[in-house]
Amino acid sequence: MNDSMHTVAKHWYRLYWWISLVVTAVIAGGCLAFRFLPQVSVVHRLGTLGHLDSTTLVIAGLGLVYYLGAYWVLEKRSQETATLIGSMMLTLLLLNGLVSTDPGSGAWVYAGVWFVTAFFAPMFGLPFAIGVVLLSIIYVLLGSRFGFTHISPVSWALTPGSAIIAVGSIFFWRPRLLQTAETQVNHLSGMLRSNQEQSAIIIQSIADGVIVIATDGKVSLINLSAGLLTGWSIADATGVDVQLVVKLKQEKGVDIPKENNPFAYVLTHKKPVSQVVQIISQDESMRIISLVISPVLLSDGELAGAVAVMRDISEERAAEQQRAEFISTASHEMRTPVAAIEGYLALALNDKVSTVDSRARGFLEKAHSSTQHLGKLFQDLLTSAKAEDGRLSSHPVVVEMGAFLEQIAEDLRFTAQKKGLLGEFIVGRSQAIDATKNQDNTLKMVKPLYYVHADPERLREVITNLFDNAVKYTEQGKVSIGLTGNADVVQFYIRDSGPGIPKDDIPHLFQKFYRVDNSATRTIGGTGLGLFICRKIVELYQGRIWVESELGKGSTFFVNLPRLNSQRAAALQAAEASATPPTAAH
Ligand code: ADP
């Protein structure tokens, strides 16, 4: 069955089958009766009128065999085809009747059934309706030419009659035509095609670069913007390995090892990746992009590919860089006069060099403390601007955290005591792990050595910041510093018995300028930069910083740093001793 074939409801085919069968059976029966009972006058009259000879019997017989046998076999595959063949057999039978009978007498019976055929013809489509009308024209033309018919009511009525019926019945059949499965499929695939075209237009017009990647890592779709970023034309890139098309480096220009390639990661782990990276175009030009790659998963979790979206953020990055440079230059320039003011105020308050009355001393002390605060603010601004663009200076050396914390403990304890708080230090002494027995069976305390590789000045900044915060936000109780660790990690923590931090604020605490909004922070001064700087410094040494806190009970800030084993520490210390002067890592 092809697309031009029409189809109607089953009962119409069945009706046509019945009509064809009955007409054919009557004609075949008439033929047989005329052959075997010619003496019966009615039979004789009908036989002569209908020209029921052996040709008619053969055609009608074939028709009956078809309707009662082949039709049923064919119908299983296509009912309309089976009915169409049946209709052709009936047409043949009627044509034979029309041609062989006298138009003035017998032909009117055949002409009557011919109109029925004309009525059903449009059911199979317009060509069949036209076919029936043409046959009736040919019948009249040929008939009058060869003399088997003359101008009679039948020949007058046949052509216009069948034409009117065929055209009229088109209007009857049209609303009854059903769409075949194939036409439905064609219709749907047409819609699908137009949907695909629409999506292609949408994807091409997106300003962000979009690449669709197949499971084998090859580019299956790439839009114009991605083409501009990569320097590949759409035609060239399609079907090529995405890692060849999209050449990436880390944001600072360092090569990305093959095993860490984000495309490979998404396709192997079926997990999304979002990062800021450099993209190197075919012409070696570089842009900074925010790259988000998401796996495309089917409902059963099977990987169907991945979609990468790339946004050019080079301009935003350049603007950020400019802002950071402005802040660091401005704070650097302002820090110098502020340091001078602070120095002169300290001199003014020093009894040995100047004399001021008690009222003036009060004012000067306030001015001194505000200037100190201002100096700290500029220092923090400068440090955070540097931390952001990776210009934080760092001279890492081997530091033994136990000794290091003990060394700064005195200053910290003094800070706590000034506020009436207890300063507690649990540094590097954990009896449970470290007590070993001597030969004389006495317990000897072995202090574990917690080596890290970091700049002591930066570490001091982190510890002082955390400790100052603990003291600043704690009204009473104690502030303790602890040190512990395992084979891989050195952990130090600063715990306080202060107000605690609300759960909702914890995820934002280490962001720039973030301050918890409560009455305490509103009265206690601060910039919201301290914890941000701590995080940046800790990350500089591949460490991690986080807080655990309970409202009303206190907070503990933890810092984990990678631990150096003694051999590695000794090797690095030896290298430090021979290296002059120390080199900056950043
Ligand atoms: P600030 O200059 O405001 O102290 P930080 O970045 O050091 O900036 O800290 C951010 C915020 O975290 C503070 O405003 C404060 O609300 C909260 N915070 C930090 N440390 C503590 C602490 N020990 N106890 C309670 N809240 C703290």
Coordinates of C-alpha atoms and ligand atoms in Angstrom, one line a residue:
M1 CA 0.0 0.0 0.0
N2 CA 1.5 3.3 -1.0
D3 CA 1.0 6.8 0.3
S4 CA -1.6 7.8 -2.4
M5 CA -3.8 4.9 -1.4
H6 CA -6.9 5.9 0.6
T7 CA -8.7 4.0 3.1
V8 CA -12.2 4.2 4.6
A9 CA -13.9 2.4 7.5
K10 CA -14.1 -1.4 7.2
H11 CA -17.8 -1.6 6.8
W12 CA -17.7 0.3 3.5
Y13 CA -15.4 -2.3 2.0
R14 CA -17.6 -5.1 3.3
L15 CA -20.7 -3.4 1.8
Y16 CA -19.0 -3.1 -1.6
W17 CA -18.0 -6.7 -1.3
W18 CA -21.6 -7.7 -0.7
I19 CA -22.9 -5.7 -3.7
S20 CA -20.2 -7.1 -6.0
L21 CA -20.9 -10.7 -4.8
V22 CA -24.7 -10.4 -5.1
V23 CA -24.5 -8.8 -8.6
T24 CA -21.9 -11.3 -9.8
A25 CA -23.8 -14.3 -8.3
V26 CA -27.1 -13.1 -9.9
I27 CA -25.5 -12.8 -13.3
A28 CA -23.6 -16.2 -12.9
G29 CA -26.9 -17.8 -11.7
G30 CA -28.8 -16.2 -14.7
C31 CA -26.1 -17.6 -17.1
L32 CA -26.5 -21.1 -15.7
A33 CA -30.3 -21.0 -15.7
F34 CA -30.3 -19.7 -19.3
R35 CA -27.9 -22.6 -20.3
F36 CA -29.8 -25.3 -18.5
L37 CA -33.5 -24.1 -18.4
P38 CA -33.9 -22.1 -21.7
Q39 CA -37.5 -23.3 -22.0
V40 CA -38.6 -21.3 -19.0
S41 CA -39.9 -18.1 -20.6
V42 CA -38.8 -15.7 -17.8
V43 CA -35.3 -17.2 -17.9
H44 CA -35.2 -17.0 -21.6
R45 CA -36.3 -13.4 -21.7
L46 CA -33.7 -12.3 -19.0
G47 CA -31.0 -14.4 -20.6
T48 CA -31.5 -12.7 -24.0
L49 CA -31.8 -9.3 -22.5
G50 CA -28.7 -9.7 -20.4
H51 CA -26.8 -11.5 -23.1
L52 CA -26.0 -14.2 -20.5
D53 CA -23.6 -16.2 -22.8
S54 CA -20.6 -18.3 -21.8
T55 CA -18.2 -15.3 -21.9
T56 CA -20.4 -13.6 -19.3
L57 CA -20.5 -16.9 -17.3
V58 CA -16.6 -17.2 -17.3
I59 CA -16.2 -13.5 -16.2
A60 CA -18.9 -13.9 -13.5
G61 CA -17.4 -17.3 -12.4
L62 CA -14.0 -15.8 -12.0
G63 CA -15.6 -13.0 -10.0
L64 CA -17.3 -15.5 -7.7
V65 CA -14.0 -17.4 -7.2
Y66 CA -12.3 -14.2 -6.3
Y67 CA -15.0 -12.9 -3.9
L68 CA -15.4 -16.2 -2.1
G69 CA -11.7 -17.2 -2.1
A70 CA -8.8 -14.9 -3.1
Y71 CA -10.5 -11.9 -1.6
W72 CA -10.2 -13.3 1.9
V73 CA -6.6 -14.2 1.5
L74 CA -5.7 -10.8 0.1
E75 CA -7.9 -9.0 2.6
K76 CA -5.6 -10.1 5.4
R77 CA -2.8 -8.0 3.9
S78 CA -4.8 -5.1 2.7
Q79 CA -8.6 -4.8 2.7
E80 CA -8.6 -1.8 0.3
T81 CA -6.4 -3.6 -2.3
A82 CA -8.7 -6.7 -2.1
T83 CA -11.8 -4.5 -2.6
L84 CA -10.2 -2.6 -5.4
I85 CA -9.4 -5.8 -7.4
G86 CA -13.0 -6.9 -6.7
S87 CA -14.3 -3.6 -8.0
M88 CA -12.2 -4.1 -11.2
M89 CA -13.7 -7.5 -11.7
L90 CA -17.2 -6.1 -11.3
T91 CA -16.3 -3.3 -13.7
L92 CA -15.1 -5.8 -16.3
L93 CA -18.3 -7.8 -15.9
L94 CA -20.5 -4.7 -16.3
L95 CA -18.4 -3.5 -19.3
N96 CA -18.9 -6.8 -20.9
G97 CA -22.6 -6.6 -20.3
L98 CA -22.9 -3.0 -21.5
V99 CA -20.9 -3.8 -24.7
S100 CA -22.7 -7.1 -25.5
T101 CA -26.3 -6.1 -24.8
D102 CA -28.7 -4.1 -26.8
P103 CA -28.6 -0.5 -25.5
G104 CA -32.2 -0.1 -26.2
S105 CA -33.3 -3.0 -24.0
G106 CA -30.8 -5.0 -21.7
A107 CA -28.1 -2.4 -21.1
W108 CA -30.1 -0.4 -18.6
V109 CA -29.6 -3.2 -16.0
Y110 CA -25.8 -3.0 -16.4
A111 CA -25.9 0.8 -16.6
G112 CA -27.8 0.8 -13.2
V113 CA -25.1 -1.2 -11.5
W114 CA -22.4 0.9 -13.3
F115 CA -23.7 3.9 -11.4
V116 CA -23.1 1.9 -8.2
T117 CA -19.5 1.3 -9.3
A118 CA -19.1 5.0 -10.1
F119 CA -20.4 5.8 -6.6
F120 CA -17.8 3.6 -5.0
A121 CA -14.8 4.5 -7.3
P122 CA -13.7 7.7 -5.4
M123 CA -13.3 5.5 -2.3
F124 CA -10.0 4.4 -3.9
G125 CA -9.0 7.9 -4.8
L126 CA -9.6 10.4 -7.6
P127 CA -7.8 8.4 -10.4
F128 CA -10.3 5.6 -10.0
A129 CA -13.3 8.0 -10.2
I130 CA -11.8 9.5 -13.3
G131 CA -11.1 6.0 -14.7
V132 CA -14.8 4.9 -14.4
V133 CA -16.0 8.1 -16.1
L134 CA -13.4 7.7 -18.9
L135 CA -14.5 4.1 -19.4
S136 CA -18.1 5.2 -19.8
I137 CA -17.0 7.8 -22.4
I138 CA -14.9 5.3 -24.3
Y139 CA -18.0 2.9 -24.2
V140 CA -20.2 5.5 -25.8
L141 CA -17.6 6.7 -28.4
L142 CA -16.4 3.2 -29.4
G143 CA -20.0 1.9 -29.3
S144 CA -21.3 4.4 -31.7
R145 CA -18.2 4.1 -33.9
F146 CA -18.4 0.3 -34.2
G147 CA -22.1 0.0 -34.1
F148 CA -22.7 -2.1 -31.0
T149 CA -24.7 0.8 -29.6
H150 CA -26.7 3.5 -31.0
I151 CA -28.0 6.8 -29.5
S152 CA -30.3 5.5 -26.9
P153 CA -31.4 6.7 -23.4
V154 CA -28.7 4.4 -21.8
S155 CA -25.9 5.9 -23.9
W156 CA -27.2 9.4 -23.3
A157 CA -27.4 8.8 -19.5
L158 CA -24.2 6.7 -19.0
T159 CA -21.4 9.3 -19.4
P160 CA -23.0 12.3 -17.7
G161 CA -24.7 10.1 -15.1
S162 CA -21.5 8.3 -14.0
A163 CA -19.6 11.6 -14.1
I164 CA -22.2 13.3 -11.8
I165 CA -22.3 10.4 -9.5
A166 CA -18.5 10.0 -9.3
V167 CA -18.0 13.7 -8.6
G168 CA -20.8 13.9 -6.2
S169 CA -19.6 10.9 -4.3
I170 CA -16.2 12.5 -3.8
F171 CA -17.9 14.7 -1.4
F172 CA -19.5 11.7 0.3
W173 CA -16.2 9.9 0.6
R174 CA -13.8 12.7 1.5
P175 CA -14.9 13.1 5.2
R176 CA -14.9 9.3 5.4
L177 CA -11.3 8.9 4.3
L178 CA -8.9 7.8 7.1
Q179 CA -5.2 8.5 7.2
T180 CA -3.3 5.3 6.6
A181 CA -0.6 4.3 9.1
E182 CA 2.0 5.3 6.5
T183 CA 0.5 8.8 5.9
Q184 CA 0.4 9.2 9.7
V185 CA 4.1 8.2 9.9
N186 CA 4.9 10.6 7.1
H187 CA 3.0 13.4 8.8
L188 CA 4.7 12.8 12.1
S189 CA 8.2 12.5 10.6
G190 CA 7.5 15.8 8.7
M191 CA 6.7 17.4 12.1
L192 CA 9.8 15.8 13.6
R193 CA 11.9 17.1 10.8
S194 CA 10.5 20.6 11.3
N195 CA 11.1 20.3 15.0
Q196 CA 14.7 19.3 14.3
E197 CA 15.1 22.2 12.0
Q198 CA 13.7 24.5 14.6
S199 CA 16.1 23.1 17.3
A200 CA 19.0 23.5 14.9
I201 CA 18.1 27.1 14.3
I202 CA 17.8 27.8 18.0
I203 CA 21.1 26.1 18.8
Q204 CA 22.8 28.0 16.0
S205 CA 21.5 31.3 17.3
I206 CA 22.6 30.8 20.9
A207 CA 25.4 33.3 21.8
D208 CA 27.1 30.7 24.0
G209 CA 29.1 28.0 22.3
V210 CA 27.2 24.7 22.3
I211 CA 28.7 21.3 21.4
V212 CA 26.9 18.0 21.4
I213 CA 29.2 15.1 21.9
A214 CA 28.4 11.5 21.1
T215 CA 29.4 8.6 23.5
D216 CA 32.6 8.0 21.5
G217 CA 33.7 11.5 22.2
K218 CA 33.1 12.8 18.6
V219 CA 31.4 16.1 17.9
S220 CA 27.9 15.4 16.6
L221 CA 26.7 19.0 16.6
I222 CA 28.5 22.3 17.1
N223 CA 27.0 25.8 16.8
L224 CA 28.5 29.0 15.3
S225 CA 29.7 30.5 18.6
A226 CA 31.5 27.3 19.5
G227 CA 33.0 27.4 16.0
L228 CA 34.3 30.9 16.6
L229 CA 35.8 30.0 20.0
T230 CA 37.5 26.9 18.7
G231 CA 38.4 28.3 15.3
W232 CA 36.9 25.2 13.6
S233 CA 34.2 25.4 10.9
I234 CA 31.0 23.5 11.7
A235 CA 31.6 21.1 8.7
D236 CA 35.2 20.4 9.8
A237 CA 34.5 19.9 13.5
T238 CA 31.5 17.5 13.0
G239 CA 32.6 13.9 13.5
V240 CA 36.0 14.9 15.0
D241 CA 37.2 14.0 18.5
V242 CA 36.0 16.8 20.8
Q243 CA 39.4 16.9 22.5
L244 CA 41.0 17.9 19.2
V245 CA 38.4 20.5 18.5
V246 CA 38.3 22.1 22.0
K247 CA 41.9 22.6 23.2
L248 CA 41.9 23.6 26.9
K249 CA 44.3 24.8 29.5
Q250 CA 43.8 25.7 33.1
E251 CA 42.8 29.3 33.8
K252 CA 46.4 30.3 34.6
G253 CA 47.7 28.7 31.4
V254 CA 48.9 25.4 32.8
D255 CA 48.3 22.3 30.6
I256 CA 45.5 20.0 31.7
P257 CA 46.8 16.4 32.1
K258 CA 45.0 14.0 29.6
E259 CA 43.4 12.0 32.5
N260 CA 41.9 15.2 33.9
N261 CA 40.3 16.4 30.6
P262 CA 36.8 17.5 31.5
F263 CA 35.2 15.9 28.4
A264 CA 36.8 12.5 29.2
Y265 CA 35.7 12.9 32.8
V266 CA 32.0 13.5 31.9
L267 CA 31.9 10.7 29.4
T268 CA 33.5 8.2 31.9
H269 CA 31.9 9.2 35.1
K270 CA 28.5 10.4 33.7
K271 CA 28.8 13.4 36.0
P272 CA 28.6 17.1 35.1
V273 CA 31.6 19.4 35.2
S274 CA 31.7 23.2 35.6
Q275 CA 35.0 25.1 35.5
V276 CA 36.7 28.2 34.2
V277 CA 39.4 27.4 31.7
Q278 CA 41.4 28.8 28.8
I279 CA 40.4 27.7 25.3
I280 CA 43.0 27.8 22.6
S281 CA 41.7 28.4 19.1
Q282 CA 43.1 26.9 15.9
D283 CA 44.9 30.2 15.3
E284 CA 46.5 29.9 18.8
S285 CA 44.5 32.8 20.2
M286 CA 43.3 32.4 23.8
R287 CA 40.0 33.2 25.5
I288 CA 38.9 32.5 29.1
I289 CA 35.6 30.6 29.2
S290 CA 33.3 29.2 31.7
L291 CA 32.7 25.6 30.6
V292 CA 29.8 23.5 31.7
I293 CA 29.6 19.9 30.4
S294 CA 26.6 17.8 31.3
P295 CA 26.1 14.2 30.5
V296 CA 22.9 13.2 28.5
L297 CA 21.4 10.2 30.2
L298 CA 18.5 8.1 29.0
S299 CA 15.8 7.1 31.4
D300 CA 17.6 3.8 32.2
G301 CA 20.7 5.8 33.2
E302 CA 22.5 4.8 29.9
L303 CA 24.8 7.5 28.6
A304 CA 23.6 9.0 25.3
G305 CA 26.4 11.6 25.0
A306 CA 27.2 15.0 26.5
V307 CA 26.4 18.7 25.9
A308 CA 29.0 21.3 26.5
V309 CA 28.2 25.0 26.9
M310 CA 31.0 27.5 26.7
R311 CA 30.7 31.2 27.6
D312 CA 33.4 33.6 26.8
I313 CA 34.2 35.5 30.1
S314 CA 37.5 37.0 29.0
E315 CA 36.1 40.5 29.2
E316 CA 34.6 40.0 32.7
R317 CA 37.9 38.5 33.8
A318 CA 39.8 41.5 32.5
A319 CA 37.4 43.9 34.2
E320 CA 37.8 41.9 37.5
Q321 CA 41.5 42.1 37.1
Q322 CA 41.4 45.8 36.7
R323 CA 39.2 46.2 39.7
A324 CA 41.5 44.0 41.8
E325 CA 44.5 46.0 40.6
F326 CA 42.8 49.3 41.5
I327 CA 41.9 48.0 45.0
S328 CA 45.4 46.7 45.6
T329 CA 47.1 49.9 44.4
A330 CA 44.7 52.1 46.3
S331 CA 45.0 50.1 49.5
H332 CA 48.7 50.0 49.1
E333 CA 49.0 53.7 48.7
M334 CA 46.6 54.5 51.6
R335 CA 48.3 52.0 53.9
T336 CA 51.5 54.0 54.0
P337 CA 50.1 57.4 55.3
V338 CA 47.8 55.4 57.7
A339 CA 50.9 53.6 59.1
A340 CA 52.6 57.0 59.5
I341 CA 49.5 58.4 61.4
E342 CA 49.4 55.3 63.6
G343 CA 53.2 55.7 64.4
Y344 CA 52.8 59.4 65.3
L345 CA 49.8 58.7 67.5
A346 CA 51.8 56.0 69.3
L347 CA 54.5 58.5 69.8
A348 CA 52.0 61.1 71.2
L349 CA 50.7 58.5 73.6
N350 CA 54.2 57.5 74.7
D351 CA 55.0 59.2 78.1
K352 CA 58.7 59.1 77.4
V353 CA 58.5 61.3 74.3
S354 CA 55.5 63.5 74.8
T355 CA 53.3 65.0 77.5
V356 CA 49.5 65.1 76.9
D357 CA 46.8 65.9 79.5
S358 CA 44.4 63.1 80.4
R359 CA 41.5 64.4 78.2
A360 CA 43.7 64.6 75.1
R361 CA 45.1 61.1 75.9
G362 CA 41.5 59.7 75.8
F363 CA 41.0 61.2 72.4
L364 CA 44.3 60.1 71.1
E365 CA 43.7 56.5 72.3
K366 CA 40.4 56.4 70.3
A367 CA 42.2 57.9 67.3
H368 CA 44.9 55.3 67.6
S369 CA 42.6 52.4 67.8
S370 CA 40.6 53.6 64.8
T371 CA 43.7 54.1 62.8
Q372 CA 44.8 50.6 63.7
H373 CA 41.5 49.3 62.5
L374 CA 41.9 51.3 59.3
G375 CA 45.4 49.9 58.8
K376 CA 44.1 46.4 59.2
L377 CA 41.3 47.1 56.7
F378 CA 43.7 48.3 54.0
Q379 CA 46.0 45.3 54.8
D380 CA 43.1 42.9 54.4
L381 CA 41.9 44.5 51.2
L382 CA 45.4 44.3 49.7
T383 CA 45.8 40.7 50.8
S384 CA 42.4 39.6 49.4
A385 CA 43.0 41.4 46.1
K386 CA 46.3 39.6 45.8
A387 CA 44.8 36.3 46.9
E388 CA 42.1 36.6 44.2
D389 CA 44.4 37.0 41.3
G390 CA 47.0 34.5 42.6
R391 CA 49.6 37.1 43.5
L392 CA 49.7 36.2 47.1
S393 CA 53.4 36.0 48.0
S394 CA 54.5 32.8 49.6
H395 CA 57.8 31.4 50.6
P396 CA 57.1 27.9 51.7
V397 CA 59.5 26.1 54.1
V398 CA 59.2 23.0 56.3
V399 CA 57.2 24.0 59.4
E400 CA 56.7 21.7 62.4
M401 CA 53.3 22.8 63.5
G402 CA 53.7 21.7 67.2
A403 CA 56.7 23.9 67.7
F404 CA 55.2 26.6 65.6
L405 CA 52.0 26.9 67.5
E406 CA 53.8 26.8 70.9
Q407 CA 55.9 29.7 69.6
I408 CA 52.9 31.9 68.9
A409 CA 50.9 30.7 71.8
E410 CA 52.1 33.3 74.3
D411 CA 50.9 36.2 72.1
L412 CA 47.6 34.5 71.6
R413 CA 47.1 33.7 75.3
F414 CA 47.7 37.4 76.0
T415 CA 45.0 38.4 73.5
A416 CA 42.5 36.1 75.2
Q417 CA 43.4 37.2 78.7
K418 CA 43.0 40.9 77.8
K419 CA 39.3 40.1 77.2
G420 CA 39.0 38.0 80.3
L421 CA 38.9 34.7 78.4
L422 CA 40.8 31.5 79.2
G423 CA 43.4 30.6 76.5
E424 CA 44.0 26.9 76.2
F425 CA 46.5 25.1 74.1
I426 CA 46.4 21.4 73.3
V427 CA 49.4 21.3 71.1
G428 CA 50.8 18.0 69.8
R429 CA 50.3 15.9 72.9
S430 CA 47.9 13.1 72.5
Q431 CA 48.7 10.5 75.2
A432 CA 46.5 7.8 73.7
I433 CA 48.5 7.6 70.4
D434 CA 51.9 8.8 71.4
A435 CA 52.7 7.2 74.8
T436 CA 55.3 4.5 74.3
K437 CA 57.0 2.4 76.9
N438 CA 60.7 2.7 77.6
Q439 CA 63.0 -0.2 78.4
D440 CA 62.7 0.6 82.1
N441 CA 58.9 0.3 81.7
T442 CA 58.2 3.9 82.4
L443 CA 55.9 5.9 80.2
K444 CA 57.8 8.3 77.9
M445 CA 55.9 11.0 76.1
V446 CA 56.8 11.1 72.4
K447 CA 55.7 14.3 70.8
P448 CA 54.7 13.6 67.2
L449 CA 56.2 15.9 64.6
Y450 CA 53.6 17.4 62.4
Y451 CA 55.5 18.7 59.4
V452 CA 53.8 20.9 56.7
H453 CA 55.2 22.8 53.8
A454 CA 54.0 26.3 54.0
D455 CA 55.0 29.9 54.5
P456 CA 55.1 30.5 58.3
E457 CA 54.0 34.1 57.9
R458 CA 50.9 33.0 56.0
L459 CA 50.2 30.3 58.5
R460 CA 50.5 32.9 61.3
E461 CA 48.0 35.1 59.4
V462 CA 45.5 32.2 59.3
I463 CA 45.9 31.2 63.0
T464 CA 45.8 34.9 64.2
N465 CA 42.7 35.6 62.1
L466 CA 40.8 32.6 63.5
F467 CA 42.0 33.2 67.0
D468 CA 41.2 37.0 66.9
N469 CA 37.7 36.1 65.6
A470 CA 37.2 33.6 68.4
V471 CA 38.2 36.2 71.0
K472 CA 36.2 38.9 69.2
Y473 CA 32.9 37.0 69.1
T474 CA 33.2 35.2 72.5
E475 CA 32.0 37.1 75.5
Q476 CA 33.0 34.6 78.2
G477 CA 34.5 31.1 78.5
K478 CA 37.6 29.9 76.7
V479 CA 39.3 29.8 73.4
S480 CA 41.4 26.8 72.6
I481 CA 43.9 25.8 69.9
G482 CA 44.4 22.1 69.2
L483 CA 46.7 20.1 66.9
T484 CA 46.3 16.6 65.8
G485 CA 46.7 14.5 62.6
N486 CA 47.3 11.2 60.9
A487 CA 49.8 9.9 58.4
D488 CA 48.6 12.2 55.6
V489 CA 47.0 15.2 57.3
V490 CA 48.0 17.7 59.9
Q491 CA 44.9 19.3 61.5
F492 CA 44.8 22.3 63.8
Y493 CA 41.6 23.8 65.1
I494 CA 40.5 26.9 67.1
R495 CA 37.5 26.3 69.3
D496 CA 35.5 28.9 71.2
S497 CA 32.6 29.0 73.6
G498 CA 31.0 31.9 71.8
P499 CA 27.6 32.5 70.2
G500 CA 28.0 30.0 67.4
I501 CA 27.1 30.5 63.7
P502 CA 23.6 30.0 62.2
K503 CA 23.5 27.0 59.8
D504 CA 22.3 29.1 56.9
D505 CA 25.4 31.3 57.1
I506 CA 28.0 28.5 57.3
P507 CA 28.2 27.8 53.5
H508 CA 28.8 31.5 52.8
L509 CA 31.2 32.2 55.6
F510 CA 34.4 31.9 53.6
Q511 CA 33.2 34.2 50.8
K512 CA 34.5 37.7 50.4
F513 CA 32.8 40.4 52.5
Y514 CA 30.4 37.9 54.0
R515 CA 29.4 38.8 57.6
V516 CA 26.7 37.1 59.7
D517 CA 23.9 39.7 60.1
N518 CA 23.1 39.8 63.8
S519 CA 23.3 42.2 66.6
A520 CA 26.8 41.0 67.6
T521 CA 28.3 41.6 64.2
R522 CA 26.6 45.0 63.9
T523 CA 28.3 46.2 67.1
I524 CA 31.6 44.3 66.6
G525 CA 33.6 45.8 63.8
G526 CA 34.9 43.8 60.9
T527 CA 35.2 43.6 57.1
G528 CA 34.1 40.1 56.2
L529 CA 37.5 39.5 54.6
G530 CA 39.3 37.6 57.3
L531 CA 37.9 34.1 56.6
F532 CA 38.1 34.7 52.9
I533 CA 41.8 35.4 53.2
C534 CA 42.2 32.3 55.5
R535 CA 40.6 30.1 52.8
K536 CA 42.8 31.5 50.1
I537 CA 46.0 30.9 52.1
V538 CA 44.9 27.4 53.1
E539 CA 44.1 26.5 49.5
L540 CA 47.5 27.8 48.5
Y541 CA 48.9 24.8 50.3
Q542 CA 46.3 22.3 49.1
G543 CA 44.6 22.4 52.4
R544 CA 41.0 22.7 53.5
I545 CA 39.3 25.0 56.0
W546 CA 35.8 24.5 57.4
V547 CA 33.7 25.3 60.5
E548 CA 31.5 23.2 62.8
S549 CA 29.3 25.3 65.0
E550 CA 26.2 25.1 67.2
L551 CA 24.2 28.2 68.1
G552 CA 24.7 29.2 71.7
K553 CA 27.5 26.6 72.3
G554 CA 30.4 27.8 70.2
S555 CA 32.3 27.2 67.0
T556 CA 35.3 25.2 65.9
F557 CA 37.3 26.2 62.8
F558 CA 39.4 23.3 61.4
V559 CA 42.3 23.5 59.0
N560 CA 43.7 20.4 57.4
L561 CA 47.1 20.6 55.6
P562 CA 48.9 17.8 53.8
R563 CA 51.4 16.2 56.2
L564 CA 55.1 15.7 55.2
N565 CA 56.7 12.5 56.5
S566 CA 60.0 12.9 58.4
Q567 CA 62.2 11.8 55.4
R568 CA 60.5 14.2 53.0
A569 CA 60.7 17.0 55.6
A570 CA 64.4 16.3 56.1
A571 CA 65.1 16.3 52.4
L572 CA 63.3 19.6 51.9
Q573 CA 65.0 21.1 54.9
A574 CA 68.4 20.1 53.4
A575 CA 67.4 21.7 50.1
E576 CA 66.3 24.8 51.9
A577 CA 69.6 25.1 53.7
S578 CA 71.5 24.9 50.4
A579 CA 69.1 27.3 48.5
T580 CA 69.8 31.0 48.8
P581 CA 67.7 33.0 48.8
P582 CA 64.3 31.3 49.0
T583 CA 62.2 31.6 45.9
A584 CA 58.6 32.7 45.7
A585 CA 56.0 30.1 44.7
H586 CA 53.5 32.7 43.5
Ligands
ADP1 P1 34.9 39.8 60.1 O1 35.9 40.9 59.8 O2 33.5 40.3 60.0 O3 35.2 39.1 61.4 P2 35.5 37.3 58.9 O4 35.6 36.9 57.5 O5 36.7 37.0 59.8 O6 35.1 38.8 58.9 O7 34.3 36.5 59.5 C1 33.1 36.5 58.8 C2 31.9 36.4 59.7 O8 31.9 35.1 60.3 C3 31.9 37.3 60.9 O9 31.3 38.5 60.5 C4 31.1 36.6 62.0 O10 29.8 36.9 61.8 C5 31.4 35.1 61.7 N1 32.4 34.6 62.6 C6 33.7 34.4 62.3 N2 34.3 33.7 63.3 C7 33.3 33.5 64.3 C8 33.3 32.9 65.6 N3 34.4 32.4 66.1 N4 32.2 32.9 66.2 C9 31.0 33.4 65.7 N5 31.0 34.0 64.5 C10 32.1 34.1 63.8

